[in-house]
Amino acid sequence: MKNRKRIISITVIAVIVVAAVLLIVFGRNSEKNKLIYETAPVTYGNVYNSVTATGTIEPVTEVEVGTQVSGIIDKIYVDYNSIVKEGQLIAEMDKVTLESELASAKAQYEGSKAEYEYQTKNYERSKSLHEKSLISDTEYEQALYNYRMSESTFHTSEAALAKAERNLSYATITSPIDGVVIDRAVEEGQTVAAGFETPTLFNIAADLTQMQVIADVDEADIGGVCDGQRVSFTVDAYPNDVFEGRVTQIRLGSSNSSSSVTSATTESVVTYEVVISAANPDLKLKPRLTANITIYTEEHENVLLVPSKALRFTPGEPLTGKKDVINDCQSYHKLWTKQGNVFTAHPVEIGINDGTYTEILGGVSEGTEVVTGVSLAVPIAKNKGPRGFMGHPGPRP
């Protein structure tokens, strides 16, 4: 009898324990499987489309100052960052050779001039005598020949003299514009050779308070870029500063560059140069800095916006419960609202989007709460220590 009562007692306790465990397990699973719907209001804001590119900071006007004659740099009067005025002397070349060439050209000019004047008078006299038949045709033709040869020699020496004078003037190098020297490529005593390509001695920028960015825009993005669009850009030298500018020119000439796709193949990339003007009042933007550029191809201000993910949400199993009611509509773009267990679709017209927010042209009004997504509820553990039997804290280690 006692054994029977003991067996019954043990059985009752076991049933109670199993029931408690099942209640806890299923209760937790129910809590874990609870759906939480995320919503966001329709609000007014700004949205834009943009194109990104990289480019180089350049002066708006930059002049390469060179020399058209070969020789030795005798004197340099400016250095890097020197402020110069138009016509200011910035360098001189050794003039000894050029001055001797000028003296030789002058001597040849004077001699050819005297010969030309003599042969001119001789020809005029011979012509008069020939008309009176006082000299032979041969003598007249000789006088004419000498006159024409002396005339040719005179004009040749005249041109040589002008060239020698011009070459001597080239030895005095002046600034062609008002500006600042941003590069100096020579030293005093250095020999420069003017051949097919004029050697560059200095680079002078006109005004560093106004700069331009030469951006390389990919062919896939160039269609949305046009003059006057707003631009923002950063440079690595000032990572916390954002500079502003405007598109002023889209150059029609494209450039090709190759990028490696695999070790065995390459891919040609076509880009177009876009010129962006940028104010530089504090002179932070230095020539040749690399710029990371954003061109705003479309900008809409103070328009209705929703998170873009709201347009991707569609209710249905397993995102809804069995008792939920779905009122759908025939529209390619739609937003969903939820009242109790009822989901209602609202057809909308959309505008541009920036990947995070989308412009709403019509269909809903400001303040409407739309469903953006769904997630599972995660219960918050009250004790993060080891768990014992039936959820009670276990022994401390």
Coordinates of C-alpha atoms in Angstrom, one line a residue:
M1 CA 0.0 0.0 0.0
K2 CA 2.8 2.3 0.9
N3 CA 4.7 1.5 -2.3
R4 CA 1.6 2.2 -4.3
K5 CA 1.2 5.7 -2.7
R6 CA 4.8 6.4 -3.3
I7 CA 4.5 5.5 -7.0
I8 CA 1.5 7.7 -7.3
S9 CA 3.3 10.6 -5.6
I10 CA 6.3 10.3 -7.8
T11 CA 4.1 10.1 -10.9
V12 CA 2.2 13.3 -9.9
I13 CA 5.4 15.1 -9.3
A14 CA 6.8 14.0 -12.6
V15 CA 3.7 15.2 -14.5
I16 CA 3.9 18.5 -12.7
V17 CA 7.6 18.9 -13.7
V18 CA 7.0 18.0 -17.3
A19 CA 4.1 20.4 -17.5
A20 CA 6.1 23.2 -16.0
V21 CA 9.0 22.5 -18.5
L22 CA 6.6 22.4 -21.5
L23 CA 5.0 25.6 -20.3
I24 CA 8.3 27.4 -20.0
V25 CA 9.6 26.1 -23.4
F26 CA 6.5 26.9 -25.3
G27 CA 6.1 30.2 -23.5
R28 CA 9.6 31.2 -24.5
N29 CA 9.1 30.0 -28.1
S30 CA 5.9 32.0 -28.3
E31 CA 7.8 35.1 -27.1
K32 CA 10.6 34.5 -29.5
N33 CA 8.3 34.0 -32.5
K34 CA 6.4 37.3 -31.8
L35 CA 6.6 39.6 -34.9
I36 CA 7.4 43.3 -34.4
Y37 CA 6.5 45.5 -37.3
E38 CA 8.8 48.5 -37.9
T39 CA 7.1 51.7 -39.1
A40 CA 8.2 55.2 -40.1
P41 CA 6.3 58.4 -40.8
V42 CA 6.1 60.1 -44.2
T43 CA 8.0 63.3 -43.7
Y44 CA 9.3 66.4 -45.6
G45 CA 13.0 66.6 -46.4
N46 CA 15.6 66.9 -49.1
V47 CA 16.7 64.1 -51.5
Y48 CA 19.3 64.0 -54.3
N49 CA 20.9 61.8 -56.9
S50 CA 24.7 62.1 -57.2
V51 CA 27.7 60.9 -59.2
T52 CA 31.0 60.3 -57.5
A53 CA 34.5 60.7 -59.1
T54 CA 38.0 61.6 -58.4
G55 CA 40.0 64.6 -59.7
T56 CA 42.9 67.0 -59.4
I57 CA 42.9 70.5 -58.0
E58 CA 44.3 72.9 -60.6
P59 CA 44.7 76.7 -60.9
V60 CA 42.2 78.3 -63.3
T61 CA 45.0 80.0 -65.2
E62 CA 48.4 78.5 -65.3
V63 CA 51.2 79.6 -67.6
E64 CA 54.4 77.7 -68.4
V65 CA 57.2 80.2 -68.9
G66 CA 60.0 78.9 -71.1
T67 CA 62.8 80.1 -73.4
Q68 CA 63.1 80.0 -77.2
V69 CA 66.9 80.2 -77.2
S70 CA 69.5 77.9 -75.9
G71 CA 72.1 79.0 -73.4
I72 CA 73.1 79.2 -69.8
I73 CA 70.8 80.6 -67.1
D74 CA 72.7 83.6 -65.7
K75 CA 70.4 85.0 -63.1
I76 CA 67.1 83.9 -61.4
Y77 CA 65.2 86.6 -59.5
V78 CA 62.2 84.6 -58.2
D79 CA 61.6 81.4 -56.3
Y80 CA 58.8 79.1 -55.3
N81 CA 55.7 81.1 -54.1
S82 CA 57.1 84.4 -55.3
I83 CA 54.4 86.9 -56.2
V84 CA 55.0 88.4 -59.6
K85 CA 53.5 91.1 -61.8
E86 CA 53.0 91.1 -65.6
G87 CA 56.3 92.1 -67.3
Q88 CA 58.4 91.6 -64.1
L89 CA 61.9 90.4 -64.7
I90 CA 62.2 86.8 -63.4
A91 CA 65.4 85.4 -65.0
E92 CA 68.1 86.3 -67.4
M93 CA 70.2 84.1 -69.7
D94 CA 73.9 84.6 -70.5
K95 CA 73.9 87.2 -73.3
V96 CA 77.5 87.1 -74.5
T97 CA 76.9 84.7 -77.4
L98 CA 73.6 86.4 -78.3
E99 CA 75.2 89.9 -78.3
S100 CA 78.0 88.7 -80.5
E101 CA 75.5 87.2 -82.9
L102 CA 73.6 90.5 -82.9
A103 CA 76.8 92.4 -83.7
S104 CA 77.6 90.1 -86.6
A105 CA 74.1 90.4 -87.9
K106 CA 74.3 94.2 -87.8
A107 CA 77.6 94.2 -89.7
Q108 CA 76.2 92.0 -92.4
Y109 CA 73.2 94.2 -92.6
E110 CA 75.2 97.4 -93.0
G111 CA 77.3 95.8 -95.7
S112 CA 74.4 94.4 -97.6
K113 CA 72.6 97.7 -97.3
A114 CA 75.5 99.6 -98.8
E115 CA 75.8 97.1 -101.6
Y116 CA 72.1 97.3 -102.2
E117 CA 72.1 101.1 -102.4
Y118 CA 75.1 101.0 -104.8
Q119 CA 73.6 98.4 -107.1
T120 CA 70.3 100.3 -107.1
K121 CA 71.9 103.5 -108.4
N122 CA 74.0 101.5 -110.9
Y123 CA 70.9 99.8 -112.2
E124 CA 69.0 103.0 -112.6
R125 CA 72.0 104.5 -114.5
S126 CA 72.3 101.5 -116.7
K127 CA 68.6 101.5 -117.4
S128 CA 68.7 105.1 -118.6
L129 CA 71.7 104.4 -120.8
H130 CA 70.2 101.3 -122.2
E131 CA 67.0 103.2 -123.2
K132 CA 69.2 105.5 -125.2
S133 CA 71.1 102.6 -126.7
L134 CA 74.3 103.8 -125.2
I135 CA 75.1 100.4 -123.6
S136 CA 74.6 96.8 -124.8
D137 CA 71.9 94.5 -123.6
T138 CA 74.5 92.4 -121.9
E139 CA 75.7 95.3 -119.7
Y140 CA 72.1 96.2 -118.9
E141 CA 71.2 92.6 -117.9
Q142 CA 74.3 92.4 -115.7
A143 CA 73.3 95.6 -113.9
L144 CA 69.8 94.2 -113.4
Y145 CA 71.2 90.9 -112.1
N146 CA 73.5 92.7 -109.6
Y147 CA 70.7 94.8 -108.4
R148 CA 68.3 91.9 -107.7
M149 CA 71.0 89.9 -106.0
S150 CA 72.0 92.8 -103.7
E151 CA 68.3 93.4 -103.0
S152 CA 67.9 89.7 -101.9
T153 CA 71.0 89.8 -99.8
F154 CA 69.9 93.0 -98.1
H155 CA 66.5 91.6 -97.2
T156 CA 68.1 88.4 -95.9
S157 CA 70.5 90.4 -93.7
E158 CA 67.6 92.5 -92.5
A159 CA 65.7 89.4 -91.4
A160 CA 68.8 88.0 -89.8
L161 CA 69.3 91.2 -87.8
A162 CA 65.6 91.2 -86.6
K163 CA 66.1 87.5 -85.5
A164 CA 69.3 88.3 -83.6
E165 CA 67.6 91.2 -81.9
R166 CA 64.6 89.0 -81.0
N167 CA 66.8 86.2 -79.7
L168 CA 68.6 88.7 -77.5
S169 CA 65.3 89.9 -76.1
Y170 CA 64.4 86.2 -75.3
A171 CA 67.4 86.1 -73.0
T172 CA 65.4 88.5 -70.7
I173 CA 62.6 86.4 -69.2
T174 CA 59.6 88.2 -67.8
S175 CA 56.3 87.1 -66.3
P176 CA 53.5 87.1 -68.8
I177 CA 50.8 87.5 -66.1
D178 CA 50.1 88.6 -62.6
G179 CA 50.3 85.6 -60.3
V180 CA 52.5 83.4 -58.1
V181 CA 55.3 81.0 -59.0
I182 CA 54.2 77.5 -58.2
D183 CA 57.1 75.7 -59.9
R184 CA 60.8 76.5 -60.8
A185 CA 62.5 73.9 -63.0
V186 CA 66.0 75.5 -63.4
E187 CA 69.0 76.8 -61.3
E188 CA 71.5 79.5 -62.0
G189 CA 74.3 78.2 -64.2
Q190 CA 72.1 75.5 -65.8
T191 CA 72.2 75.0 -69.6
V192 CA 68.9 74.8 -71.4
A193 CA 68.5 73.7 -75.0
A194 CA 65.6 75.0 -77.0
G195 CA 64.9 72.4 -79.7
F196 CA 61.6 71.1 -81.0
E197 CA 60.1 71.5 -77.6
T198 CA 60.5 74.7 -75.6
P199 CA 62.0 74.0 -72.2
T200 CA 59.8 75.1 -69.2
L201 CA 61.6 77.3 -66.7
F202 CA 58.7 78.4 -64.4
N203 CA 55.0 77.6 -63.8
I204 CA 53.0 80.7 -62.8
A205 CA 49.4 80.5 -61.6
A206 CA 47.2 83.6 -62.0
D207 CA 45.0 83.6 -58.9
L208 CA 45.0 80.8 -56.3
T209 CA 41.9 82.2 -54.6
Q210 CA 39.9 80.7 -57.5
M211 CA 40.7 77.1 -58.3
Q212 CA 39.2 74.4 -60.5
V213 CA 38.9 70.7 -60.2
I214 CA 39.5 68.4 -63.2
A215 CA 37.3 65.4 -62.5
D216 CA 37.4 62.1 -64.4
V217 CA 33.7 61.0 -64.7
D218 CA 32.9 57.5 -65.9
E219 CA 31.1 57.1 -69.2
A220 CA 28.2 55.4 -67.4
D221 CA 27.6 58.5 -65.3
I222 CA 28.4 61.4 -67.7
G223 CA 24.9 61.5 -69.1
G224 CA 23.5 63.0 -65.9
V225 CA 26.1 65.7 -65.6
C226 CA 25.5 69.2 -66.9
D227 CA 26.8 72.7 -66.4
G228 CA 25.7 74.5 -63.2
Q229 CA 25.2 71.5 -61.0
R230 CA 26.3 71.7 -57.4
V231 CA 29.4 69.8 -56.4
S232 CA 31.0 69.0 -53.0
F233 CA 34.4 67.5 -52.6
T234 CA 37.0 66.6 -50.0
V235 CA 40.8 66.4 -50.0
D236 CA 43.0 64.1 -47.9
A237 CA 44.9 67.1 -46.6
Y238 CA 41.8 68.4 -44.8
P239 CA 39.6 65.3 -44.2
N240 CA 37.1 67.2 -42.0
D241 CA 36.5 70.0 -44.5
V242 CA 33.9 69.8 -47.3
F243 CA 34.5 72.2 -50.2
E244 CA 31.8 73.4 -52.6
G245 CA 31.9 74.1 -56.3
R246 CA 29.9 74.2 -59.6
V247 CA 30.2 72.3 -62.9
T248 CA 31.5 74.8 -65.5
Q249 CA 32.5 72.6 -68.4
I250 CA 32.2 69.1 -69.7
R251 CA 35.0 68.3 -72.1
L252 CA 33.9 66.3 -75.1
G253 CA 37.3 64.5 -75.6
S254 CA 37.3 61.2 -73.7
S255 CA 40.3 59.4 -72.3
N256 CA 40.9 55.6 -72.1
S257 CA 42.7 53.8 -69.3
S258 CA 43.2 50.1 -68.6
S259 CA 42.4 48.4 -65.4
S260 CA 43.4 44.8 -64.6
V261 CA 40.4 42.5 -64.2
T262 CA 42.4 39.3 -63.7
S263 CA 46.0 38.4 -64.1
A264 CA 45.4 37.6 -67.7
T265 CA 42.8 40.2 -68.9
T266 CA 42.4 44.0 -68.8
E267 CA 39.4 46.2 -69.1
S268 CA 39.4 49.6 -70.8
V269 CA 37.7 52.4 -68.8
V270 CA 36.4 55.5 -70.7
T271 CA 36.2 58.7 -68.7
Y272 CA 35.3 62.3 -69.5
E273 CA 36.9 65.4 -67.9
V274 CA 34.5 67.6 -66.0
V275 CA 35.7 71.1 -65.0
I276 CA 34.5 72.3 -61.6
S277 CA 35.0 75.8 -60.3
A278 CA 35.8 76.3 -56.6
A279 CA 36.4 79.3 -54.4
N280 CA 39.6 79.1 -52.4
P281 CA 39.6 82.3 -50.2
D282 CA 41.8 80.7 -47.4
L283 CA 44.2 79.1 -49.9
K284 CA 43.7 75.6 -48.4
L285 CA 43.3 74.0 -51.8
K286 CA 46.8 73.5 -53.2
P287 CA 47.6 72.7 -56.8
R288 CA 47.7 69.0 -57.7
L289 CA 45.8 67.8 -54.6
T290 CA 43.6 64.8 -55.2
A291 CA 39.8 65.5 -54.7
N292 CA 37.0 63.0 -53.9
I293 CA 34.1 64.5 -55.7
T294 CA 30.3 64.2 -55.5
I295 CA 28.3 65.8 -58.3
Y296 CA 24.6 66.4 -57.5
T297 CA 22.8 65.5 -60.7
E298 CA 19.3 65.9 -59.2
E299 CA 18.3 67.8 -56.1
H300 CA 14.7 68.0 -54.7
E301 CA 14.1 70.1 -51.6
N302 CA 11.2 70.0 -49.1
V303 CA 9.5 67.0 -50.6
L304 CA 7.7 64.1 -49.1
L305 CA 10.1 61.2 -48.3
V306 CA 9.8 57.7 -47.0
P307 CA 12.6 55.1 -46.3
S308 CA 13.2 53.3 -49.5
K309 CA 12.8 49.9 -47.7
A310 CA 9.1 50.7 -47.1
L311 CA 8.6 50.3 -50.9
R312 CA 10.2 46.9 -50.8
F313 CA 7.9 45.6 -47.9
T314 CA 5.1 43.2 -48.9
P315 CA 3.0 41.5 -46.2
G316 CA 2.5 37.7 -46.4
E317 CA 3.5 34.5 -44.7
P318 CA 5.7 34.2 -42.8
L319 CA 5.8 38.0 -42.2
T320 CA 2.1 38.0 -41.1
G321 CA 0.0 36.0 -38.7
K322 CA -2.9 33.7 -39.6
K323 CA -5.5 36.2 -38.4
D324 CA -4.0 39.2 -40.3
V325 CA -6.1 40.8 -43.1
I326 CA -4.4 42.0 -46.2
N327 CA -6.0 44.7 -48.4
D328 CA -3.9 44.8 -51.5
C329 CA -4.1 47.1 -54.6
Q330 CA -3.1 47.0 -58.2
S331 CA 0.0 49.3 -58.3
Y332 CA 3.6 48.8 -59.1
H333 CA 4.7 51.1 -56.3
K334 CA 2.8 50.9 -53.0
L335 CA 3.2 51.6 -49.3
W336 CA 1.6 49.6 -46.5
T337 CA -0.1 50.8 -43.3
K338 CA -1.2 48.6 -40.4
Q339 CA -4.2 49.1 -38.2
G340 CA -4.6 46.3 -35.7
N341 CA -4.4 43.2 -37.7
V342 CA -5.3 44.9 -41.0
F343 CA -2.6 45.7 -43.6
T344 CA -3.7 48.2 -46.2
A345 CA -1.8 49.0 -49.5
H346 CA -1.7 52.6 -50.8
P347 CA -0.7 53.2 -54.4
V348 CA 1.9 55.9 -54.7
E349 CA 3.9 57.8 -57.3
I350 CA 7.6 58.1 -56.7
G351 CA 10.4 60.4 -57.7
I352 CA 14.1 60.2 -57.2
N353 CA 15.9 58.3 -54.5
D354 CA 19.3 58.4 -52.9
G355 CA 19.3 54.7 -51.9
T356 CA 18.1 55.5 -48.4
Y357 CA 15.1 57.7 -48.9
T358 CA 12.6 57.9 -51.9
E359 CA 10.6 61.0 -52.9
I360 CA 6.8 60.5 -52.9
L361 CA 4.9 62.5 -55.5
G362 CA 1.4 61.4 -54.4
G363 CA -0.7 58.7 -52.7
V364 CA 0.0 59.4 -49.0
S365 CA 0.2 62.5 -46.8
E366 CA 2.7 63.8 -44.3
G367 CA 2.6 61.9 -41.0
T368 CA 1.3 58.6 -42.4
E369 CA 2.9 55.7 -40.6
V370 CA 4.0 53.2 -43.2
V371 CA 5.4 49.7 -42.5
T372 CA 9.1 49.5 -43.4
G373 CA 9.9 45.9 -42.2
V374 CA 9.4 43.2 -39.6
S375 CA 11.6 41.5 -37.0
L376 CA 11.3 38.8 -34.4
A377 CA 11.1 39.8 -30.7
V378 CA 14.1 38.8 -28.7
P379 CA 13.4 38.3 -24.9
I380 CA 15.8 40.2 -22.6
A381 CA 17.6 37.8 -20.3
K382 CA 17.3 39.0 -16.6
N383 CA 20.3 37.0 -15.5
K384 CA 23.2 36.2 -17.7
G385 CA 24.8 33.7 -15.4
P386 CA 24.6 29.9 -15.8
R387 CA 21.0 28.6 -15.7
G388 CA 19.9 25.8 -13.4
F389 CA 16.9 23.5 -13.4
M390 CA 13.7 25.1 -14.6
G391 CA 15.5 28.4 -15.3
H392 CA 16.7 29.1 -11.8
P393 CA 20.3 30.4 -11.5
G394 CA 22.9 27.7 -11.4
P395 CA 25.7 27.4 -9.0
R396 CA 28.5 30.0 -9.3
P397 CA 31.7 28.7 -10.7

